[in-house]
mmCIF file of C-alpha atoms in Angstrom:
data_model
loop_
_atom_site.group_PDB
_atom_site.id
_atom_site.type_symbol
_atom_site.label_atom_id
_atom_site.label_comp_id
_atom_site.label_asym_id
_atom_site.label_seq_id
_atom_site.Cartn_x
_atom_site.Cartn_y
_atom_site.Cartn_z
ATOM 1 C CA MET A 542 24.459 27.422 -12.246
ATOM 2 C CA SER A 543 26.838 26.901 -15.181
ATOM 3 C CA SER A 544 30.372 28.105 -14.667
ATOM 4 C CA LEU A 545 32.118 30.237 -17.104
ATOM 5 C CA SER A 546 35.208 27.951 -16.765
ATOM 6 C CA ALA A 547 33.110 25.094 -18.076
ATOM 7 C CA ARG A 548 33.245 26.610 -21.544
ATOM 8 C CA LEU A 549 37.053 26.370 -21.562
ATOM 9 C CA PRO A 550 39.450 23.589 -22.361
ATOM 10 C CA ARG A 551 41.827 22.306 -19.647
ATOM 11 C CA PHE A 552 44.779 24.716 -19.171
ATOM 12 C CA PRO A 553 47.301 23.025 -21.443
ATOM 13 C CA TRP A 554 50.388 23.729 -19.437
ATOM 14 C CA ASP A 555 49.057 21.742 -16.476
ATOM 15 C CA ARG A 556 49.448 18.619 -18.525
ATOM 16 C CA LEU A 557 53.230 19.318 -18.879
ATOM 17 C CA GLU A 558 53.887 19.084 -15.114
ATOM 18 C CA PRO A 559 54.851 15.397 -14.876
ATOM 19 C CA TYR A 560 57.376 15.941 -17.693
ATOM 20 C CA LYS A 561 58.762 19.009 -16.015
ATOM 21 C CA THR A 562 59.288 16.893 -12.836
ATOM 22 C CA THR A 563 61.190 14.276 -14.955
ATOM 23 C CA ALA A 564 63.372 16.874 -16.581
ATOM 24 C CA ALA A 565 64.101 18.606 -13.178
ATOM 25 C CA ALA A 566 65.418 15.212 -11.821
ATOM 26 C CA HIS A 567 68.116 15.084 -14.537
ATOM 27 C CA PRO A 568 71.666 15.577 -13.189
ATOM 28 C CA GLY A 569 72.456 19.236 -13.694
ATOM 29 C CA GLY A 570 68.751 20.137 -13.528
ATOM 30 C CA ILE A 571 66.222 21.115 -16.157
ATOM 31 C CA VAL A 572 66.659 23.182 -19.338
ATOM 32 C CA ASP A 573 63.143 24.546 -19.864
ATOM 33 C CA LEU A 574 62.524 25.434 -23.448
ATOM 34 C CA SER A 575 58.787 25.078 -23.258
ATOM 35 C CA VAL A 576 57.644 28.507 -22.412
ATOM 36 C CA GLY A 577 58.647 31.675 -24.410
ATOM 37 C CA THR A 578 59.392 33.824 -21.401
ATOM 38 C CA PRO A 579 62.285 36.213 -21.638
ATOM 39 C CA VAL A 580 65.384 35.513 -19.450
ATOM 40 C CA ASP A 581 67.716 38.406 -20.433
ATOM 41 C CA PRO A 582 67.803 41.711 -18.512
ATOM 42 C CA VAL A 583 65.305 44.517 -19.038
ATOM 43 C CA PRO A 584 67.153 47.135 -20.994
ATOM 44 C CA GLU A 585 68.696 49.830 -18.782
ATOM 45 C CA VAL A 586 67.041 52.698 -20.678
ATOM 46 C CA VAL A 587 63.618 51.086 -19.859
ATOM 47 C CA GLN A 588 64.517 50.491 -16.149
ATOM 48 C CA ARG A 589 65.564 54.116 -15.854
ATOM 49 C CA ALA A 590 62.372 55.389 -17.383
ATOM 50 C CA LEU A 591 60.302 53.197 -15.101
ATOM 51 C CA ALA A 592 62.152 54.328 -11.950
ATOM 52 C CA ALA A 593 61.906 57.980 -12.896
ATOM 53 C CA ALA A 594 58.113 57.512 -13.217
ATOM 54 C CA ALA A 595 57.751 55.671 -9.882
ATOM 55 C CA ASP A 596 56.126 58.620 -8.030
ATOM 56 C CA ARG A 597 52.769 58.472 -9.791
ATOM 57 C CA PRO A 598 50.081 58.456 -7.031
ATOM 58 C CA GLY A 599 47.095 59.222 -9.320
ATOM 59 C CA TYR A 600 45.080 56.926 -11.640
ATOM 60 C CA PRO A 601 46.458 56.468 -15.160
ATOM 61 C CA THR A 602 44.135 56.811 -18.060
ATOM 62 C CA VAL A 603 42.998 53.880 -20.195
ATOM 63 C CA TRP A 604 43.985 55.753 -23.396
ATOM 64 C CA GLY A 605 47.514 56.425 -22.022
ATOM 65 C CA THR A 606 49.492 59.618 -21.907
ATOM 66 C CA PRO A 607 49.831 61.791 -25.023
ATOM 67 C CA GLU A 608 53.594 60.933 -24.896
ATOM 68 C CA LEU A 609 52.697 57.190 -25.016
ATOM 69 C CA ARG A 610 50.297 57.683 -27.933
ATOM 70 C CA ASP A 611 53.017 59.752 -29.721
ATOM 71 C CA ALA A 612 55.469 56.948 -29.201
ATOM 72 C CA ILE A 613 53.129 54.277 -30.525
ATOM 73 C CA VAL A 614 52.227 56.254 -33.641
ATOM 74 C CA GLY A 615 55.861 57.126 -34.253
ATOM 75 C CA TRP A 616 57.006 53.482 -33.914
ATOM 76 C CA CYS A 617 54.282 52.239 -36.201
ATOM 77 C CA GLY A 618 55.314 54.671 -38.852
ATOM 78 C CA ARG A 619 59.009 53.997 -38.462
ATOM 79 C CA ARG A 620 58.978 50.227 -38.094
ATOM 80 C CA LEU A 621 55.669 49.103 -39.734
ATOM 81 C CA GLY A 622 55.552 51.749 -42.447
ATOM 82 C CA ALA A 623 52.048 52.762 -41.308
ATOM 83 C CA ARG A 624 50.844 56.043 -42.650
ATOM 84 C CA GLY A 625 47.980 58.200 -41.469
ATOM 85 C CA LEU A 626 47.797 56.915 -37.840
ATOM 86 C CA GLY A 627 46.839 59.353 -35.209
ATOM 87 C CA HIS A 628 46.109 59.138 -31.591
ATOM 88 C CA THR A 629 42.616 57.803 -32.228
ATOM 89 C CA GLY A 630 44.195 54.848 -34.116
ATOM 90 C CA VAL A 631 46.150 53.477 -31.134
ATOM 91 C CA LEU A 632 45.306 51.985 -27.802
ATOM 92 C CA PRO A 633 47.619 50.663 -25.028
ATOM 93 C CA VAL A 634 46.549 47.376 -23.441
ATOM 94 C CA VAL A 635 47.558 45.408 -20.289
ATOM 95 C CA GLY A 636 49.592 42.799 -22.197
ATOM 96 C CA SER A 637 48.493 41.149 -25.346
ATOM 97 C CA LYS A 638 47.146 37.950 -23.765
ATOM 98 C CA GLU A 639 44.578 39.883 -21.839
ATOM 99 C CA LEU A 640 43.550 41.601 -25.124
ATOM 100 C CA VAL A 641 43.224 38.344 -27.071
ATOM 101 C CA ALA A 642 41.292 36.529 -24.262
ATOM 102 C CA TRP A 643 38.703 39.366 -23.792
ATOM 103 C CA LEU A 644 38.526 41.007 -27.149
ATOM 104 C CA PRO A 645 35.472 39.082 -28.488
ATOM 105 C CA ALA A 646 33.529 39.917 -25.286
ATOM 106 C CA GLN A 647 34.557 43.584 -25.518
ATOM 107 C CA LEU A 648 33.433 43.676 -29.045
ATOM 108 C CA GLY A 649 29.930 42.501 -27.976
ATOM 109 C CA LEU A 650 30.263 39.044 -29.639
ATOM 110 C CA GLY A 651 28.223 36.168 -28.289
ATOM 111 C CA PRO A 652 26.036 33.158 -29.281
ATOM 112 C CA GLY A 653 25.490 33.056 -32.997
ATOM 113 C CA ASP A 654 28.786 34.821 -33.691
ATOM 114 C CA ARG A 655 31.854 33.143 -35.083
ATOM 115 C CA VAL A 656 35.522 33.814 -34.453
ATOM 116 C CA ALA A 657 38.139 32.271 -36.764
ATOM 117 C CA PHE A 658 41.869 31.628 -36.127
ATOM 118 C CA PRO A 659 44.691 29.449 -37.656
ATOM 119 C CA ARG A 660 44.411 25.643 -37.178
ATOM 120 C CA LEU A 661 47.780 25.769 -35.573
ATOM 121 C CA ALA A 662 47.607 28.670 -33.224
ATOM 122 C CA TYR A 663 48.042 30.300 -29.821
ATOM 123 C CA PRO A 664 45.313 28.636 -27.737
ATOM 124 C CA THR A 665 43.951 32.001 -26.353
ATOM 125 C CA TYR A 666 42.261 32.755 -29.647
ATOM 126 C CA GLU A 667 39.852 29.858 -28.996
ATOM 127 C CA VAL A 668 39.668 30.766 -25.311
ATOM 128 C CA GLY A 669 38.527 34.272 -26.227
ATOM 129 C CA ALA A 670 35.828 33.003 -28.482
ATOM 130 C CA ARG A 671 34.524 30.631 -25.788
ATOM 131 C CA LEU A 672 34.598 33.232 -23.048
ATOM 132 C CA ALA A 673 32.235 35.321 -25.150
ATOM 133 C CA GLY A 674 29.913 32.430 -25.912
ATOM 134 C CA ALA A 675 30.812 32.722 -29.639
ATOM 135 C CA GLU A 676 31.696 29.717 -31.897
ATOM 136 C CA PRO A 677 35.422 29.163 -32.478
ATOM 137 C CA VAL A 678 36.427 28.204 -36.029
ATOM 138 C CA ALA A 679 39.868 26.892 -36.954
ATOM 139 C CA TYR A 680 41.005 27.401 -40.565
ATOM 140 C CA ASP A 681 43.757 26.381 -42.927
ATOM 141 C CA ASP A 682 43.091 29.277 -45.364
ATOM 142 C CA PRO A 683 41.282 32.294 -43.961
ATOM 143 C CA ARG A 684 39.593 33.056 -47.274
ATOM 144 C CA GLU A 685 37.977 29.638 -47.264
ATOM 145 C CA VAL A 686 36.150 30.269 -44.032
ATOM 146 C CA ASP A 687 32.346 30.565 -44.448
ATOM 147 C CA PRO A 688 31.678 34.263 -43.840
ATOM 148 C CA ALA A 689 28.166 33.766 -42.542
ATOM 149 C CA GLY A 690 28.122 34.930 -38.889
ATOM 150 C CA LEU A 691 31.918 35.499 -38.924
ATOM 151 C CA ARG A 692 32.534 38.607 -36.844
ATOM 152 C CA LEU A 693 36.336 38.340 -36.092
ATOM 153 C CA LEU A 694 39.139 36.892 -38.056
ATOM 154 C CA TRP A 695 42.591 36.369 -36.438
ATOM 155 C CA LEU A 696 45.844 36.366 -38.342
ATOM 156 C CA ASN A 697 49.110 35.623 -36.672
ATOM 157 C CA SER A 698 52.326 36.366 -38.611
ATOM 158 C CA PRO A 699 55.003 35.468 -37.542
ATOM 159 C CA SER A 700 53.071 32.439 -36.183
ATOM 160 C CA ASN A 701 53.239 31.087 -32.668
ATOM 161 C CA PRO A 702 54.016 28.192 -32.714
ATOM 162 C CA THR A 703 55.262 27.485 -36.228
ATOM 163 C CA GLY A 704 57.249 30.646 -37.056
ATOM 164 C CA ARG A 705 55.528 30.865 -40.495
ATOM 165 C CA VAL A 706 55.308 34.332 -41.992
ATOM 166 C CA LEU A 707 52.571 35.497 -44.324
ATOM 167 C CA ASP A 708 53.939 37.575 -47.174
ATOM 168 C CA ALA A 709 52.489 40.916 -48.330
ATOM 169 C CA ASP A 710 50.559 39.330 -51.121
ATOM 170 C CA GLU A 711 48.797 36.874 -48.849
ATOM 171 C CA LEU A 712 48.010 39.534 -46.301
ATOM 172 C CA ARG A 713 46.742 41.885 -48.963
ATOM 173 C CA ARG A 714 44.239 39.250 -50.390
ATOM 174 C CA THR A 715 43.020 38.394 -46.842
ATOM 175 C CA VAL A 716 42.437 42.091 -45.976
ATOM 176 C CA ALA A 717 40.477 42.472 -49.138
ATOM 177 C CA TRP A 718 38.412 39.382 -48.426
ATOM 178 C CA ALA A 719 37.628 40.445 -44.836
ATOM 179 C CA ARG A 720 36.525 43.825 -46.084
ATOM 180 C CA GLU A 721 34.408 42.321 -48.805
ATOM 181 C CA HIS A 722 32.542 40.290 -46.154
ATOM 182 C CA GLY A 723 32.407 42.867 -43.461
ATOM 183 C CA VAL A 724 34.594 40.893 -41.081
ATOM 184 C CA LEU A 725 36.860 42.669 -38.588
ATOM 185 C CA LEU A 726 40.508 41.474 -39.127
ATOM 186 C CA LEU A 727 42.878 41.350 -36.060
ATOM 187 C CA SER A 728 46.581 40.668 -36.921
ATOM 188 C CA ASP A 729 48.645 39.369 -34.068
ATOM 189 C CA GLU A 730 52.130 40.639 -34.943
ATOM 190 C CA CYS A 731 53.947 40.298 -31.611
ATOM 191 C CA TYR A 732 56.907 38.560 -33.179
ATOM 192 C CA LEU A 733 57.249 40.890 -36.178
ATOM 193 C CA GLU A 734 60.691 42.134 -35.137
ATOM 194 C CA LEU A 735 62.093 38.618 -34.895
ATOM 195 C CA GLY A 736 62.366 37.549 -38.539
ATOM 196 C CA TRP A 737 65.276 35.230 -39.418
ATOM 197 C CA GLU A 738 64.727 33.884 -42.913
ATOM 198 C CA ALA A 739 61.927 36.229 -43.808
ATOM 199 C CA ASP A 740 61.047 39.932 -43.298
ATOM 200 C CA PRO A 741 57.641 40.042 -41.725
ATOM 201 C CA VAL A 742 55.216 42.639 -42.878
ATOM 202 C CA SER A 743 52.403 44.314 -40.921
ATOM 203 C CA VAL A 744 48.782 44.556 -42.125
ATOM 204 C CA LEU A 745 49.185 48.273 -41.535
ATOM 205 C CA HIS A 746 51.879 48.624 -44.313
ATOM 206 C CA PRO A 747 50.432 50.628 -47.172
ATOM 207 C CA GLY A 748 51.372 47.819 -49.563
ATOM 208 C CA VAL A 749 48.884 45.631 -47.639
ATOM 209 C CA CYS A 750 46.044 47.936 -46.668
ATOM 210 C CA GLY A 751 46.517 50.739 -49.104
ATOM 211 C CA ASP A 752 46.817 53.563 -46.465
ATOM 212 C CA ASP A 753 43.261 52.600 -45.349
ATOM 213 C CA HIS A 754 42.910 51.097 -41.868
ATOM 214 C CA THR A 755 39.199 50.433 -42.079
ATOM 215 C CA GLY A 756 38.336 47.072 -40.600
ATOM 216 C CA ILE A 757 41.873 46.120 -39.514
ATOM 217 C CA VAL A 758 43.788 46.192 -36.165
ATOM 218 C CA ALA A 759 47.274 45.103 -35.461
ATOM 219 C CA VAL A 760 48.393 43.780 -32.073
ATOM 220 C CA HIS A 761 51.884 44.419 -30.792
ATOM 221 C CA SER A 762 53.754 43.528 -27.628
ATOM 222 C CA LEU A 763 56.957 44.559 -25.983
ATOM 223 C CA SER A 764 57.286 41.320 -24.064
ATOM 224 C CA LYS A 765 59.642 39.609 -26.475
ATOM 225 C CA ARG A 766 61.435 42.425 -28.429
ATOM 226 C CA SER A 767 62.316 44.406 -25.141
ATOM 227 C CA ASN A 768 62.133 41.620 -22.538
ATOM 228 C CA LEU A 769 59.097 43.289 -20.793
ATOM 229 C CA ALA A 770 56.887 40.276 -20.269
ATOM 230 C CA GLY A 771 56.760 41.253 -16.594
ATOM 231 C CA TYR A 772 55.662 44.764 -17.454
ATOM 232 C CA ARG A 773 52.495 43.735 -19.390
ATOM 233 C CA ALA A 774 53.058 46.323 -22.113
ATOM 234 C CA ALA A 775 51.288 45.975 -25.408
ATOM 235 C CA PHE A 776 49.185 48.036 -27.800
ATOM 236 C CA LEU A 777 46.683 48.033 -30.611
ATOM 237 C CA ALA A 778 46.961 50.081 -33.843
ATOM 238 C CA GLY A 779 44.474 50.458 -36.692
ATOM 239 C CA ASP A 780 40.827 51.309 -37.325
ATOM 240 C CA PRO A 781 39.904 54.389 -35.128
ATOM 241 C CA ALA A 782 36.206 53.341 -35.124
ATOM 242 C CA VAL A 783 37.055 49.886 -33.652
ATOM 243 C CA LEU A 784 39.487 51.301 -31.223
ATOM 244 C CA GLY A 785 37.230 54.025 -30.153
ATOM 245 C CA GLY A 786 34.539 51.514 -29.174
ATOM 246 C CA LEU A 787 37.108 49.373 -27.315
ATOM 247 C CA LEU A 788 38.386 52.419 -25.502
ATOM 248 C CA GLU A 789 34.876 53.097 -24.077
ATOM 249 C CA VAL A 790 34.413 49.605 -22.967
ATOM 250 C CA ARG A 791 37.829 49.487 -21.406
ATOM 251 C CA LYS A 792 37.277 52.705 -19.535
ATOM 252 C CA HIS A 793 34.205 51.170 -17.867
ATOM 253 C CA GLY A 794 36.393 48.102 -17.038
ATOM 254 C CA GLY A 795 39.324 50.155 -15.615
ATOM 255 C CA MET A 796 41.802 48.350 -17.937
ATOM 256 C CA MET A 797 44.649 50.836 -17.382
ATOM 257 C CA VAL A 798 48.349 50.280 -18.099
ATOM 258 C CA PRO A 799 50.169 51.463 -14.927
ATOM 259 C CA ALA A 800 51.663 54.870 -15.339
ATOM 260 C CA PRO A 801 55.321 53.843 -14.684
ATOM 261 C CA VAL A 802 54.858 51.127 -17.362
ATOM 262 C CA GLN A 803 53.449 53.709 -19.811
ATOM 263 C CA ALA A 804 56.614 55.725 -19.305
ATOM 264 C CA ALA A 805 58.821 52.659 -19.697
ATOM 265 C CA THR A 806 56.983 51.861 -22.973
ATOM 266 C CA VAL A 807 57.755 55.245 -24.340
ATOM 267 C CA ALA A 808 61.539 54.636 -23.616
ATOM 268 C CA ALA A 809 61.389 51.177 -25.151
ATOM 269 C CA LEU A 810 59.725 52.298 -28.391
ATOM 270 C CA ALA A 811 62.184 55.087 -28.828
ATOM 271 C CA ASP A 812 65.276 52.904 -28.532
ATOM 272 C CA ASP A 813 66.195 50.465 -31.343
ATOM 273 C CA ALA A 814 69.626 49.616 -30.092
ATOM 274 C CA HIS A 815 68.368 47.233 -27.355
ATOM 275 C CA VAL A 816 66.061 45.461 -29.816
ATOM 276 C CA ALA A 817 69.057 44.785 -32.260
ATOM 277 C CA ALA A 818 71.140 43.401 -29.310
ATOM 278 C CA GLN A 819 68.373 41.139 -28.189
ATOM 279 C CA ARG A 820 67.941 39.855 -31.780
ATOM 280 C CA GLU A 821 71.662 38.884 -31.889
ATOM 281 C CA ARG A 822 71.224 36.900 -28.696
ATOM 282 C CA TYR A 823 68.251 35.006 -30.019
ATOM 283 C CA ALA A 824 69.903 34.450 -33.406
ATOM 284 C CA ALA A 825 72.968 32.837 -31.714
ATOM 285 C CA ARG A 826 70.736 30.598 -29.569
ATOM 286 C CA ARG A 827 68.610 29.650 -32.578
ATOM 287 C CA ALA A 828 71.664 28.565 -34.499
ATOM 288 C CA VAL A 829 72.902 26.289 -31.651
ATOM 289 C CA LEU A 830 69.507 24.735 -31.035
ATOM 290 C CA ARG A 831 68.674 24.119 -34.640
ATOM 291 C CA ALA A 832 72.023 22.441 -35.300
ATOM 292 C CA ALA A 833 71.556 20.255 -32.082
ATOM 293 C CA LEU A 834 67.982 19.287 -32.981
ATOM 294 C CA GLU A 835 68.812 18.354 -36.624
ATOM 295 C CA GLY A 836 71.867 16.419 -35.448
ATOM 296 C CA HIS A 837 69.431 14.466 -33.110
ATOM 297 C CA GLY A 838 67.162 13.476 -35.968
ATOM 298 C CA PHE A 839 64.638 16.388 -35.909
ATOM 299 C CA ARG A 840 63.204 18.102 -39.036
ATOM 300 C CA ILE A 841 62.617 21.790 -38.559
ATOM 301 C CA GLU A 842 59.570 23.108 -40.454
ATOM 302 C CA HIS A 843 58.782 26.806 -41.087
ATOM 303 C CA SER A 844 60.492 28.628 -38.220
ATOM 304 C CA GLU A 845 61.613 31.438 -40.473
ATOM 305 C CA ALA A 846 60.684 34.006 -37.688
ATOM 306 C CA SER A 847 59.556 34.170 -34.043
ATOM 307 C CA LEU A 848 61.102 32.757 -30.887
ATOM 308 C CA TYR A 849 60.571 29.049 -31.565
ATOM 309 C CA LEU A 850 61.763 26.135 -33.619
ATOM 310 C CA TRP A 851 58.848 23.967 -34.821
ATOM 311 C CA ALA A 852 60.342 20.494 -34.797
ATOM 312 C CA THR A 853 59.286 16.878 -35.558
ATOM 313 C CA ARG A 854 60.683 13.427 -35.548
ATOM 314 C CA ASP A 855 57.574 12.138 -37.132
ATOM 315 C CA GLU A 856 56.201 10.572 -33.902
ATOM 316 C CA PRO A 857 53.528 11.525 -31.475
ATOM 317 C CA CYS A 858 54.403 14.816 -29.761
ATOM 318 C CA TRP A 859 54.110 13.447 -26.311
ATOM 319 C CA GLU A 860 56.551 10.683 -27.077
ATOM 320 C CA THR A 861 59.055 13.448 -28.118
ATOM 321 C CA VAL A 862 58.335 15.354 -24.922
ATOM 322 C CA ALA A 863 58.912 12.359 -22.843
ATOM 323 C CA ALA A 864 62.157 11.389 -24.547
ATOM 324 C CA LEU A 865 63.552 14.919 -24.285
ATOM 325 C CA ALA A 866 62.478 15.240 -20.598
ATOM 326 C CA GLU A 867 64.614 12.095 -19.934
ATOM 327 C CA ARG A 868 67.555 14.167 -21.113
ATOM 328 C CA GLY A 869 66.573 17.057 -18.855
ATOM 329 C CA VAL A 870 65.117 19.168 -21.714
ATOM 330 C CA LEU A 871 61.487 20.356 -21.541
ATOM 331 C CA VAL A 872 59.686 21.401 -24.766
ATOM 332 C CA ALA A 873 56.004 22.162 -25.538
ATOM 333 C CA PRO A 874 53.955 19.434 -27.240
ATOM 334 C CA GLY A 875 52.574 20.610 -30.574
ATOM 335 C CA ASP A 876 49.016 19.563 -29.770
ATOM 336 C CA PHE A 877 48.841 22.507 -27.257
ATOM 337 C CA TYR A 878 48.279 24.549 -30.434
ATOM 338 C CA GLY A 879 45.664 22.335 -32.068
ATOM 339 C CA PRO A 880 45.322 18.758 -33.197
ATOM 340 C CA ALA A 881 47.314 19.534 -36.380
ATOM 341 C CA GLY A 882 50.356 19.858 -34.171
ATOM 342 C CA ALA A 883 50.167 16.270 -32.783
ATOM 343 C CA ARG A 884 53.443 15.146 -34.335
ATOM 344 C CA HIS A 885 55.522 18.289 -33.564
ATOM 345 C CA VAL A 886 57.043 20.046 -30.622
ATOM 346 C CA ARG A 887 57.762 23.717 -30.047
ATOM 347 C CA VAL A 888 61.233 24.550 -28.886
ATOM 348 C CA ALA A 889 61.745 28.084 -27.396
ATOM 349 C CA LEU A 890 64.861 30.195 -27.848
ATOM 350 C CA THR A 891 64.182 31.890 -24.503
ATOM 351 C CA ALA A 892 66.938 30.408 -22.282
ATOM 352 C CA THR A 893 70.322 31.634 -21.285
ATOM 353 C CA ASP A 894 73.346 30.973 -23.445
ATOM 354 C CA ALA A 895 74.567 28.499 -20.801
ATOM 355 C CA ALA A 896 71.247 26.644 -20.773
ATOM 356 C CA VAL A 897 71.094 26.529 -24.522
ATOM 357 C CA ALA A 898 74.642 25.092 -24.721
ATOM 358 C CA MET A 899 73.660 22.568 -22.104
ATOM 359 C CA ALA A 900 70.610 21.443 -24.007
ATOM 360 C CA ALA A 901 72.710 21.060 -27.184
ATOM 361 C CA GLN A 902 75.224 18.931 -25.282
ATOM 362 C CA ARG A 903 72.526 16.722 -23.899
ATOM 363 C CA LEU A 904 71.063 16.185 -27.379
ATOM 364 C CA LYS A 905 74.506 14.884 -28.555
ATOM 365 C CA GLY A 906 74.519 12.185 -25.836
#
């Protein structure tokens, strides 16, 4: 019997373990800049909401509470400029990675269907296609993909790993292309609130979609902007017809965001102050790391948004990883995100101020 796991590539992070061991042996220990996991405290307003909702013995609903749906609709209007969204146009999910990995299967895709994603991309887009038995297709320009059999088109702006931002005109032309060819467009916008040298725009902005959400869905997460990676709090917004079908599938699968997390999400979406404070922390760390990397001979490409610096010394990425590990600094090799990243590394901003300062000092030595 064939195993589902046989469809999948080797889990990339397992390959990094020997370099992690090397970095950990450095005097003073490891500075891990390889994984974008938050290290700062969960905002107090969110912790209070979670604790207040702790006594919830009953099952939550897959669609979420009316208060949660109100909060998502309100945030999308305030932050994304989305107009005309209602409760049928939003859907909470159990973290964005779960959604990305299982979306093609939940949409009913399978053999003969194609799923397209950027050539440099979060590897779970390809994993999701393979789990469903669909064909994964990497692109440089989404509008140059052969639309035959193409059922799902992923955009990612700001990009993980490169930090590249797609402007409103590019988004608008891609939305029009997808609608022309009957292709569902999913826009992964989880880093949208972390723009540094660009102001990221959502596909739900009326300047992009024209107040019409047909055939488009945006993916958002609270993991980075609110330090809630441990809560698994994310949501979809967009085409009610698409989300209605997903809701029915997810109800059968019991894919429920825990009730206390739903309450915490409401609090997080209502409070902009903690997001601004977290942005300031990341901006300061970004400035320190960028200067240190450039002083060490790296060139930073794109990186105008998101939580990473996309860096190269024009050498194979694993050579870079090995050299930095000897200095006690662990980074992610660019080929985790596709062969096009073979001469780059991804450097995460998600470390404490002290750890970032230590990494910068080690790069000077």
